[in-house]
């Protein structure tokens, strides 16, 4: 186990249900101390020109930062956004609002911390390296499954590694779960991100690090994933509300457990090939029947019911050097292997085996 | 619904699992700013002379308050403990630690608030009447099921009513869930308190106020109650760990829903006859087959498996005046009736019917 003992900080507050996004203005206002208090909105650029933007409670002195989500979040961009915020006003912002998927929320979480912690964000990749608490952060998922909205990790790709900033302060202070915001997510993307949730539950439940509380949250989250992706009788809005609850409980579960083989491999795909995290998980899990036989079977069934075909051949043109880089990225995630196989994990997996798995993807 | 919109504050942090109580000293120390910072321990007097007390990280300038749990928590005693704390030191305490069941934890929660809010605690019975946040409060359940450790309500009996102090600040800042602390709870008491959890889940799930998130937590909590009280293959310590998780998720569920008929009646029994909350719930639920047929059936099965006989005839010697008082206490809990039957609840239940139910107990 990574922690001998830890008291895990919970996300600050949840506003959950249809229409809760309409109350964002009140929640922001509550955190403004003075008339010159201001807010940073960090928003997925998918929403450029969309009606959601007209609903933002944005004032003249506020700052809006658009996030290009083609790439996974990078430490260099975190630094850049932080500089932009510091240049915008001599006073620090009172609130940071992150609106989007895992990438956008991870930017909001880490930018909120970097505003109050000096230096390069890459220096903080790891556990408990952050010294000062950040700006009050409200996360608003517009796609569900990553668990980023409730997790104590903001995953970042740095110059050297893909590794999260992880500490008590990385957890958002408030989360608005409004299933209406999921209405326009394309089916395929919804599936990939939903599977991120399903897969981390499976990794949590079959891992050696699982605790009773991690198990409780993961079991419920798996049930909800089943309802969402196997039960065709649910309306889209009802399914989306359940998917938000699945993401919440799945994210909670990871706090009290750990991910495993699939996430380690998926980090390799993201870091070297720039594959999006949800897609990377699906591509990797598609080759992991031997490690997660039951979860794999259900995953295939969900693909079938949802009519989604997982990409194949994405490593077909990789060089030997790229394969080696992916292997090294995955291999370095010792806590994930330790969770999957126990302390003696090096007896259960080799770099050669990992490379073979990458070749099959 | 009581709330048109609310962003619900979560409990601050969870330390969950066997042996976590050993870390209480660290958690307290973390909240001490100076060498003269001090702590109040509010402890169920069941632990007088027990080994748990030797394990308390109590220093010379700390204050230990013993709680007699024969009666449900009273506003008069909250005021008295508050005065004792203020008299103990010119400086406010940095931490309040509550160790015990729902009664003791409700004292810890409300005393922690009354130290920073002037006047009589009875003036704060209701929703959002507290003005200032309280002292950092750590709750440590030694019996599970009430959900008091994670709830935003500290239920108090005042001169006029039994009603909770309920606000964002009533939620503990930190909770230590150590199942080893449940080892010495007598089977019967464990059952009554566990049934508090089971019953509020049933009331939540069948209520008109239930939200998706309330449902998610209650469903998982019910599953855990089944494992604990119907599966005889679990060891006591494993069952106790699950019971702690059931209490946590059940308590979370009530945040996003509401209790119903049984709790309203049980409040009447407690307020007029001084019946303990868990026992009162069981006595009341035992007469509620017509309102909760499925839950009732399972409740009877749990009684059978656990070999517990619910007391009967406890109202046999009540005067007409006492019955009327019980009816009035229950009737005043409009939010519970509203949850049970909807806005038009007065069309579904009468004072005469409530009195008849009390007569049967």
XYZ file of C-alpha atoms in Angstrom:
722
model
C 0.000 0.000 0.000
C 1.077 3.521 -0.772
C -0.355 4.814 2.492
C 0.132 3.143 5.835
C -2.424 5.565 7.155
C -4.246 8.466 5.623
C -7.353 10.418 6.451
C -8.799 11.077 3.001
C -10.239 14.509 2.324
C -13.677 14.473 0.676
C -14.773 16.773 -2.141
C -16.168 19.876 -0.454
C -19.792 19.897 -1.604
C -22.093 18.376 -4.203
C -24.929 20.047 -6.069
C -26.508 17.099 -7.846
C -29.399 16.898 -10.283
C -31.092 18.334 -13.333
C -30.892 22.114 -13.565
C -28.257 22.590 -10.877
C -26.012 24.390 -13.397
C -28.495 27.289 -13.265
C -27.247 27.976 -9.729
C -23.579 28.425 -10.638
C -23.908 32.196 -10.210
C -25.070 31.843 -6.580
C -22.256 29.439 -5.753
C -19.630 31.740 -7.265
C -21.109 34.806 -5.581
C -20.950 33.093 -2.188
C -17.137 32.969 -2.515
C -16.691 36.598 -3.526
C -15.602 38.680 -0.552
C -15.517 42.102 -2.228
C -16.958 43.938 -5.165
C -13.620 43.500 -6.972
C -13.494 39.728 -6.373
C -13.235 37.868 -9.654
C -13.525 34.445 -11.215
C -11.613 32.368 -13.734
C -13.653 30.143 -16.045
C -11.672 27.288 -17.555
C -13.853 25.787 -20.271
C -13.539 23.036 -22.881
C -13.363 24.834 -26.242
C -16.025 22.473 -27.547
C -18.422 25.008 -25.998
C -17.190 27.954 -28.119
C -20.317 29.473 -29.604
C -22.591 27.011 -27.798
C -25.516 28.154 -25.650
C -23.844 26.992 -22.431
C -21.491 29.975 -22.670
C -24.376 32.437 -22.607
C -25.416 30.867 -19.328
C -22.038 31.512 -17.659
C -22.302 34.059 -14.807
C -19.285 35.896 -16.246
C -18.605 39.489 -15.219
C -16.447 42.135 -16.845
C -13.399 41.550 -14.672
C -13.561 37.742 -14.998
C -11.214 35.700 -17.150
C -12.277 32.949 -19.557
C -9.646 30.420 -20.625
C -10.513 28.005 -23.436
C -9.057 24.520 -23.220
C -8.078 22.645 -26.352
C -8.708 19.038 -25.293
C -7.035 17.347 -28.258
C -4.060 16.636 -25.994
C -4.080 15.373 -22.429
C -3.276 18.114 -19.865
C 0.344 19.248 -19.885
C 2.462 20.845 -17.180
C 3.696 23.468 -19.675
C 0.145 24.658 -20.335
C -0.692 24.642 -16.633
C 2.221 27.059 -16.135
C 1.040 29.188 -19.055
C -2.557 29.466 -17.768
C -1.265 30.285 -14.294
C 0.816 33.140 -15.760
C -2.216 34.370 -17.683
C -4.265 34.489 -14.463
C -1.542 36.291 -12.519
C -1.201 38.837 -15.324
C -4.953 39.454 -15.494
C -5.308 41.193 -12.129
C -3.045 42.257 -9.280
C -5.398 40.465 -6.907
C -5.787 36.661 -6.935
C -9.114 35.286 -8.212
C -11.637 34.082 -5.599
C -12.955 31.167 -7.593
C -11.832 28.917 -10.429
C -14.611 27.166 -12.350
C -13.681 24.204 -14.548
C -16.286 23.159 -17.120
C -15.598 20.127 -19.274
C -14.282 16.572 -19.058
C -11.334 15.099 -17.198
C -8.774 17.155 -19.110
C -10.467 20.484 -18.435
C -11.163 19.636 -14.786
C -7.558 18.528 -14.279
C -6.439 21.881 -15.694
C -8.802 23.719 -13.340
C -7.575 21.722 -10.343
C -3.876 22.149 -11.083
C -4.051 25.769 -12.216
C -5.948 26.565 -8.998
C -3.010 25.145 -7.046
C -0.232 26.668 -9.138
C -1.594 30.173 -8.585
C -0.639 29.826 -4.913
C 2.430 27.563 -5.247
C 5.587 28.946 -6.903
C 7.579 27.386 -9.730
C 7.028 24.839 -12.478
C 4.011 22.535 -12.107
C 6.199 19.608 -13.210
C 8.017 19.925 -9.872
C 4.792 19.012 -8.099
C 4.055 15.783 -10.009
C 3.848 13.249 -7.220
C 2.318 12.825 -3.781
C 1.931 15.651 -1.239
C 4.470 17.981 -2.870
C 2.072 20.947 -2.892
C 2.695 23.276 0.046
C -0.203 25.775 -0.027
C -3.887 25.267 -0.569
C -5.216 26.620 -3.857
C -8.039 28.862 -5.066
C -11.630 27.753 -4.343
C -12.394 25.428 -7.255
C -15.781 24.437 -8.645
C -15.750 21.565 -11.132
C -18.611 20.967 -13.534
C -18.331 17.779 -15.564
C -19.845 17.900 -19.052
C -18.860 14.300 -19.743
C -18.806 11.612 -17.068
C -16.657 8.701 -16.080
C -13.167 9.966 -15.337
C -13.911 10.678 -11.677
C -11.643 13.751 -11.992
C -14.414 15.829 -10.429
C -14.040 14.035 -7.075
C -10.490 12.723 -7.163
C -7.391 13.885 -5.321
C -5.311 13.613 -8.480
C -4.843 16.022 -11.372
C -3.108 13.886 -14.000
C -0.514 15.815 -16.008
C 1.954 15.027 -18.772
C 5.256 16.612 -17.901
C 8.508 16.744 -19.846
C 9.607 13.544 -18.149
C 6.534 11.683 -17.020
C 2.776 11.392 -17.013
C 1.988 11.577 -13.326
C -0.606 13.291 -11.177
C -0.316 16.131 -8.742
C -1.866 14.364 -5.771
C -2.585 15.862 -2.360
C -5.418 16.905 -0.038
C -5.736 20.234 -1.850
C -6.209 18.764 -5.337
C -9.817 17.858 -4.526
C -12.393 20.356 -5.838
C -14.185 22.447 -3.238
C -17.516 22.088 -4.963
C -18.970 20.060 -7.822
C -22.082 20.702 -9.873
C -23.436 17.453 -11.319
C -26.058 18.486 -13.861
C -26.964 15.597 -16.181
C -28.480 18.028 -18.681
C -24.930 19.074 -19.564
C -24.258 15.576 -20.921
C -27.050 15.728 -23.504
C -24.836 16.667 -26.456
C -21.949 14.260 -25.808
C -21.513 11.978 -28.858
C -22.317 8.322 -28.110
C -18.824 7.065 -28.793
C -17.086 9.582 -26.576
C -19.673 8.959 -23.860
C -18.874 5.268 -24.058
C -15.093 5.690 -23.864
C -15.316 7.986 -20.860
C -17.938 5.798 -19.190
C -15.611 2.840 -19.652
C -12.859 4.762 -17.854
C -15.168 4.530 -14.848
C -16.105 0.888 -15.406
C -12.463 -0.122 -15.862
C -11.114 1.668 -12.816
C -13.828 -0.006 -10.758
C -12.754 -3.424 -12.056
C -9.102 -2.619 -11.351
C -10.030 -1.382 -7.893
C -12.138 -4.442 -7.019
C -9.585 -6.992 -8.210
C -6.579 -5.168 -6.796
C -4.563 -6.075 -3.719
C -4.951 -2.562 -2.305
C -8.731 -2.604 -2.201
C -10.240 -1.499 1.108
C -13.769 -2.082 2.318
C -14.739 1.482 1.465
C -13.064 1.302 -1.956
C -15.005 -1.889 -2.597
C -18.333 -0.422 -1.475
C -18.057 2.547 -3.839
C -16.717 0.476 -6.762
C -19.448 -2.163 -6.444
C -22.165 0.475 -6.575
C -20.440 2.235 -9.452
C -20.247 -1.022 -11.458
C -23.980 -1.579 -10.882
C -24.686 1.915 -12.192
C -22.458 1.341 -15.245
C -24.484 -1.789 -15.971
C -27.723 0.164 -15.776
C -26.340 2.838 -18.076
C -24.631 0.673 -20.703
C -26.629 -2.575 -20.651
C -30.191 -1.421 -19.952
C -31.669 0.014 -23.120
C -34.922 1.033 -21.430
C -33.478 4.053 -19.654
C -34.085 7.473 -21.192
C -30.894 9.334 -22.102
C -31.347 11.930 -19.341
C -32.004 9.261 -16.677
C -29.039 7.253 -17.908
C -26.878 10.379 -17.825
C -27.877 11.107 -14.228
C -26.912 7.561 -13.289
C -23.675 7.914 -15.223
C -22.838 11.004 -13.171
C -23.489 9.012 -9.989
C -21.337 6.177 -11.369
C -18.490 8.592 -12.025
C -18.841 10.065 -8.528
C -18.860 6.706 -6.715
C -16.193 5.291 -9.045
C -13.985 8.298 -8.360
C -14.591 7.931 -4.627
C -13.642 4.279 -4.881
C -10.204 5.088 -6.337
C -9.469 7.293 -3.334
C -9.675 4.173 -1.170
C -7.976 1.803 -3.632
C -5.898 2.076 -6.798
C -6.055 1.440 -10.531
C -4.149 -1.408 -12.185
C -2.787 -2.964 -15.372
C -5.091 -1.176 -17.784
C -4.382 2.315 -16.502
C -0.631 1.676 -16.513
C -0.770 0.642 -20.174
C -3.161 3.435 -21.060
C -0.756 6.008 -19.589
C 1.882 4.609 -21.963
C -0.410 5.062 -24.965
C -1.301 8.617 -23.912
C 2.222 9.718 -23.118
C 3.869 8.409 -26.278
C 1.073 8.458 -28.867
C -1.148 11.181 -27.388
C -4.117 8.807 -27.254
C -6.952 10.213 -25.134
C -7.254 8.580 -21.742
C -10.720 7.043 -22.217
C -9.872 5.654 -25.656
C -6.513 4.419 -24.364
C -8.219 2.551 -21.546
C -10.601 0.854 -23.962
C -7.813 -0.047 -26.387
C -5.749 -1.502 -23.534
C -8.602 -3.270 -21.731
C -9.522 -4.907 -25.033
C -6.281 -6.929 -24.667
C -6.514 -7.743 -20.961
C -8.799 -10.769 -20.833
C -6.136 -12.804 -19.006
C -5.917 -10.284 -16.164
C -9.559 -9.263 -15.827
C -11.589 -12.163 -17.337
C -15.000 -11.253 -15.856
C -14.659 -7.533 -16.410
C -13.439 -8.166 -19.956
C -16.508 -10.277 -20.756
C -18.869 -7.578 -19.521
C -16.865 -4.882 -21.306
C -17.328 -6.758 -24.600
C -21.053 -7.028 -23.916
C -21.275 -3.292 -23.248
C -19.484 -2.612 -26.559
C -22.006 -4.822 -28.301
C -25.072 -3.259 -26.672
C -23.766 0.260 -27.293
C -22.610 -0.568 -30.830
C -19.144 0.877 -30.308
C -16.104 -0.585 -32.034
C -12.856 -0.104 -30.120
C -10.019 1.097 -32.380
C -7.391 -1.524 -33.250
C -3.997 -1.309 -34.871
C -3.129 1.997 -33.229
C 0.396 0.754 -32.478
C 0.823 -0.868 -35.896
C 3.228 1.789 -37.153
C 5.101 2.338 -33.917
C 8.888 2.242 -33.935
C 10.801 0.008 -31.564
C 11.841 3.153 -29.707
C 8.212 4.169 -29.223
C 7.335 0.728 -27.888
C 10.218 0.993 -25.443
C 9.042 4.429 -24.335
C 5.507 3.135 -23.760
C 6.860 0.206 -21.782
C 9.016 2.484 -19.631
C 6.095 4.870 -18.993
C 3.882 1.988 -17.894
C 6.621 0.221 -15.917
C 7.320 3.343 -13.876
C 3.777 3.323 -12.462
C 4.797 0.967 -9.687
C 1.776 1.673 -7.479
C -0.541 0.408 -10.223
C 1.416 -2.840 -10.695
C 1.687 -3.247 -6.956
C -2.084 -2.923 -6.682
C -2.654 -5.369 -9.556
C -0.266 -8.107 -8.413
C 0.962 -7.283 -4.918
C 4.412 -6.345 -3.657
C 6.078 -9.090 -5.684
C 4.606 -7.695 -8.888
C 7.896 -8.080 -10.772
C 7.355 -11.844 -10.541
C 4.042 -11.481 -12.400
C 4.830 -9.130 -15.248
C 7.875 -8.367 -17.392
C 8.766 -5.555 -19.739
C 8.713 -8.086 -22.586
C 5.143 -9.050 -21.728
C 4.093 -5.392 -21.554
C 5.659 -4.753 -24.951
C 3.798 -7.724 -26.390
C 0.527 -6.305 -25.025
C 1.270 -2.927 -26.644
C 2.004 -4.651 -29.980
C -1.438 -6.254 -29.959
C -3.255 -2.896 -29.568
C -39.003 19.224 -1.135
C -37.424 21.206 1.660
C -34.708 22.541 -0.626
C -35.347 23.928 -4.072
C -31.622 23.972 -4.516
C -28.767 23.191 -2.211
C -25.130 22.347 -2.631
C -24.613 19.780 0.123
C -21.415 19.976 2.134
C -19.599 16.663 2.545
C -17.986 15.417 5.750
C -14.440 16.779 5.706
C -12.328 13.619 5.694
C -12.567 9.888 6.358
C -10.000 7.649 8.018
C -11.505 4.224 7.451
C -10.370 0.769 8.540
C -9.027 -1.390 11.325
C -6.545 0.350 13.588
C -7.252 3.889 12.373
C -8.116 4.936 15.945
C -4.405 4.615 16.757
C -3.824 7.701 14.612
C -6.157 10.007 16.531
C -3.157 11.746 18.130
C -1.728 12.715 14.719
C -5.053 14.039 13.509
C -5.545 16.148 16.634
C -1.954 17.413 16.551
C -2.394 18.568 12.949
C -5.086 21.016 14.141
C -3.067 22.462 17.007
C -1.530 25.785 16.010
C 0.385 26.526 19.222
C 1.861 24.768 22.205
C -1.104 25.950 24.271
C -3.704 24.620 21.817
C -6.030 22.213 23.506
C -8.662 19.571 22.852
C -12.058 18.610 24.248
C -12.874 14.909 24.368
C -16.596 14.167 24.578
C -16.917 10.480 25.379
C -19.740 8.024 26.082
C -19.443 7.167 29.793
C -19.698 3.496 28.880
C -15.927 3.818 28.364
C -15.195 4.900 31.960
C -12.441 2.597 33.167
C -12.234 0.832 29.795
C -8.943 0.450 27.923
C -10.034 2.815 25.159
C -9.536 5.728 27.565
C -5.877 4.874 28.074
C -5.461 5.165 24.318
C -6.809 8.737 24.220
C -4.092 11.257 23.230
C -5.149 13.452 26.145
C -2.801 16.143 27.425
C -2.778 18.014 30.728
C -4.627 21.062 29.462
C -7.288 19.025 27.633
C -10.846 18.583 28.877
C -12.701 15.285 29.056
C -16.497 15.384 29.239
C -18.343 12.151 29.975
C -21.725 11.681 28.326
C -24.504 9.830 30.082
C -26.366 8.286 27.145
C -29.416 7.081 29.030
C -31.309 10.063 27.622
C -31.263 11.406 24.082
C -29.203 14.614 23.698
C -30.786 17.680 25.263
C -30.369 21.364 24.503
C -29.958 22.103 28.233
C -26.967 19.792 28.476
C -25.457 21.189 25.267
C -25.541 24.625 26.932
C -23.999 23.208 30.102
C -21.117 21.492 28.289
C -20.495 24.648 26.272
C -20.210 26.643 29.519
C -17.843 24.044 30.943
C -15.586 24.378 27.881
C -15.601 28.184 27.992
C -14.749 28.087 31.709
C -11.889 25.632 31.188
C -9.555 27.998 29.343
C -9.557 31.619 28.212
C -8.650 30.397 24.733
C -11.092 28.363 22.607
C -10.214 24.701 22.023
C -8.726 23.776 18.633
C -10.438 20.410 18.331
C -13.497 18.643 19.679
C -13.399 14.848 19.561
C -16.677 12.949 19.983
C -16.357 9.240 20.798
C -19.511 7.168 21.099
C -22.822 6.573 19.355
C -25.320 8.975 17.820
C -26.058 10.697 21.140
C -22.415 11.411 21.937
C -21.613 12.489 18.384
C -24.644 14.788 18.319
C -23.379 16.376 21.533
C -19.908 16.815 20.012
C -21.352 18.365 16.871
C -23.683 20.777 18.653
C -21.306 21.724 21.469
C -18.655 22.475 18.808
C -21.102 24.946 17.247
C -22.384 26.487 20.465
C -18.877 27.442 21.553
C -18.800 29.930 18.667
C -22.502 30.869 18.516
C -24.027 32.841 21.402
C -27.177 32.005 23.343
C -29.330 28.962 24.046
C -28.874 25.964 21.729
C -32.670 25.580 21.612
C -32.777 28.799 19.585
C -30.843 27.041 16.827
C -33.134 23.999 16.442
C -34.058 24.206 12.778
C -32.466 24.779 9.398
C -29.554 27.168 8.785
C -30.008 29.162 12.000
C -26.343 28.830 12.983
C -24.327 31.919 12.036
C -20.678 30.990 12.681
C -18.743 27.862 11.882
C -17.773 25.779 14.906
C -14.647 24.187 16.344
C -12.880 21.526 14.232
C -14.779 18.345 15.121
C -13.598 14.757 14.818
C -16.287 12.099 15.288
C -15.443 8.522 16.146
C -18.417 6.159 16.135
C -18.234 3.274 18.604
C -21.594 1.931 17.494
C -22.840 2.165 13.914
C -26.043 2.884 12.090
C -27.280 6.306 13.100
C -25.325 8.082 10.351
C -24.744 10.932 12.845
C -21.039 10.776 11.987
C -21.677 12.021 8.433
C -24.969 13.868 8.720
C -25.719 17.587 8.679
C -28.094 17.217 11.603
C -27.451 17.113 15.343
C -30.769 15.931 16.750
C -31.642 17.578 20.078
C -34.529 17.462 22.514
C -35.381 20.993 23.539
C -37.932 22.301 26.005
C -40.474 22.519 23.196
C -39.470 20.086 20.510
C -37.192 17.306 19.372
C -35.582 18.827 16.309
C -32.114 18.946 14.822
C -29.674 21.776 14.462
C -29.123 21.459 10.727
C -26.707 23.476 8.608
C -23.509 23.212 6.573
C -21.414 23.538 9.721
C -23.053 20.666 11.613
C -21.108 18.143 9.536
C -17.986 16.771 11.254
C -14.653 17.865 9.817
C -13.160 14.422 10.160
C -14.374 10.916 10.983
C -12.404 7.913 12.165
C -14.178 4.687 11.225
C -12.382 1.944 13.136
C -14.420 -1.280 13.208
C -12.355 -2.576 16.127
C -14.178 -0.065 18.324
C -17.450 -1.924 17.700
C -16.167 -5.212 19.127
C -17.711 -4.815 22.572
C -21.162 -3.541 21.520
C -23.848 -5.933 22.866
C -25.698 -7.779 20.080
C -29.070 -6.270 20.864
C -27.857 -2.684 20.892
C -25.888 -3.332 17.702
C -29.080 -4.578 16.091
C -31.221 -1.597 17.151
C -28.668 0.899 15.915
C -28.057 -1.041 12.711
C -31.805 -1.024 12.095
C -31.790 2.770 12.410
C -29.652 2.655 9.263
C -31.758 0.026 7.509
C -34.981 1.870 8.292
C -33.823 5.273 7.158
C -32.689 3.709 3.896
C -36.154 2.191 3.381
C -37.796 5.517 4.214
C -35.414 7.305 1.852
C -35.967 4.873 -1.040
C -39.764 4.853 -0.784
C -40.085 8.587 -0.145
C -41.249 11.242 -2.572
C -38.140 13.352 -1.925
C -35.657 10.725 -3.018
C -33.024 11.950 -5.485
C -30.796 9.836 -7.683
C -27.865 10.337 -5.344
C -29.976 9.595 -2.263
C -31.132 6.411 -3.961
C -27.611 5.342 -4.940
C -26.303 5.638 -1.385
C -29.398 4.055 0.191
C -29.396 1.077 -2.185
C -25.773 0.300 -1.370
C -26.417 0.785 2.328
C -29.352 -1.652 2.247
C -27.146 -4.234 0.513
C -24.551 -3.822 3.249
C -27.210 -4.169 5.971
C -28.271 -7.436 4.337
C -24.706 -8.713 4.381
C -24.326 -7.738 8.034
C -27.649 -8.949 9.423
C -28.624 -11.824 7.118
C -25.270 -13.444 6.250
C -24.115 -15.526 9.181
C -20.802 -16.433 7.514
C -19.166 -13.081 8.093
C -16.766 -12.746 10.998
C -17.786 -10.120 13.556
C -14.945 -7.754 12.630
C -15.692 -8.013 8.893
C -19.390 -7.510 9.565
C -18.582 -4.507 11.750
C -16.481 -2.946 9.000
C -19.386 -3.394 6.585
C -21.772 -1.984 9.174
C -19.600 1.135 9.398
C -19.758 1.473 5.609
C -23.543 0.945 5.754
C -23.872 3.712 8.318
C -21.696 6.024 6.217
C -23.588 5.433 2.952
C -26.939 5.407 4.739
C -26.113 8.719 6.412
C -24.992 10.137 3.043
C -28.271 8.990 1.534
C -30.334 10.988 4.035
C -28.480 14.149 3.000
C -29.993 13.724 -0.464
C -33.430 12.509 0.686
C -35.413 12.402 3.915
C -36.719 9.979 6.530
C -40.413 9.120 6.820
C -43.241 7.649 8.897
C -41.085 5.542 11.194
C -38.749 8.343 12.216
C -41.666 10.680 12.864
C -43.261 8.137 15.217
C -39.945 7.263 16.793
C -39.325 10.938 17.625
C -42.657 10.888 19.476
C -41.602 7.852 21.526
C -38.238 9.422 22.367
C -39.578 12.837 23.233
C -42.398 11.701 25.504
C -41.191 8.353 26.869
C -37.423 8.829 26.566
C -37.106 5.730 24.403
C -33.707 5.511 22.713
C -33.778 6.375 19.037
C -32.713 2.974 17.685
C -35.139 1.076 19.916
C -37.896 3.567 19.101
C -37.355 3.022 15.394
C -37.611 -0.743 15.785
C -40.715 -0.487 17.979
C -42.366 1.820 15.456
C -41.272 -0.019 12.309
C -42.670 -3.210 13.843
C -46.143 -1.650 13.306
C -45.593 -0.199 9.849
C -46.204 -3.132 7.521
C -48.918 -1.215 5.666
C -46.555 1.654 4.788
C -43.348 -0.275 4.118
C -44.438 -3.855 3.241
C -41.181 -5.049 1.638
C -38.909 -3.396 4.173
C -41.080 -4.733 6.999
C -40.743 -8.293 5.702
C -36.979 -8.066 5.551
C -36.843 -6.363 8.946
C -38.719 -9.337 10.472
C -36.285 -11.716 8.797
C -33.315 -9.788 10.215
C -34.872 -9.991 13.694
C -35.215 -13.735 13.261
C -31.664 -14.297 11.985
C -30.201 -12.096 14.726
C -32.466 -13.573 17.423
C -33.604 -10.178 18.665
C -37.088 -9.633 20.054
C -38.390 -6.095 19.642
C -39.991 -4.758 22.845
C -43.792 -4.583 22.803
C -46.303 -2.965 25.112
C -44.126 0.057 25.815
C -47.121 2.371 25.454
C -49.436 0.082 27.448
C -49.464 2.324 30.501
C -49.472 5.654 28.689
C -52.041 8.256 29.654
C -54.258 9.862 27.036
C -52.240 13.026 27.506
C -49.021 11.211 26.720
C -50.528 9.733 23.568
C -51.611 13.204 22.516
C -48.130 14.541 23.156
C -46.565 11.779 21.083
C -49.016 12.455 18.272
C -48.268 16.188 18.346
C -44.495 15.570 18.333
C -44.787 13.258 15.335
C -47.335 15.446 13.511
C -45.044 18.487 13.739
C -42.366 16.737 11.662
C -43.974 17.864 8.431
C -40.915 17.253 6.258
C -41.007 13.545 7.168
C -44.705 13.187 6.314
C -44.206 15.209 3.173
C -41.417 12.842 2.144
C -43.516 9.772 2.987
C -46.738 10.797 1.223
C -46.055 13.942 -0.813
C -47.343 17.480 -0.419
C -50.898 16.287 0.151
C -49.767 14.160 3.095
C -52.689 15.301 5.255
C -54.930 13.306 2.929
C -52.989 10.140 3.732
C -52.588 10.238 7.494
C -54.615 11.562 10.423
C -53.818 12.238 14.050
C -56.300 9.489 14.961
C -54.406 6.998 12.812
C -51.098 8.038 14.361
C -52.552 7.604 17.841
C -53.789 4.148 16.918
C -50.277 3.224 15.727
C -48.800 4.442 19.030
C -51.368 2.376 20.966
C -50.221 -0.786 19.193
C -46.546 -0.311 20.194
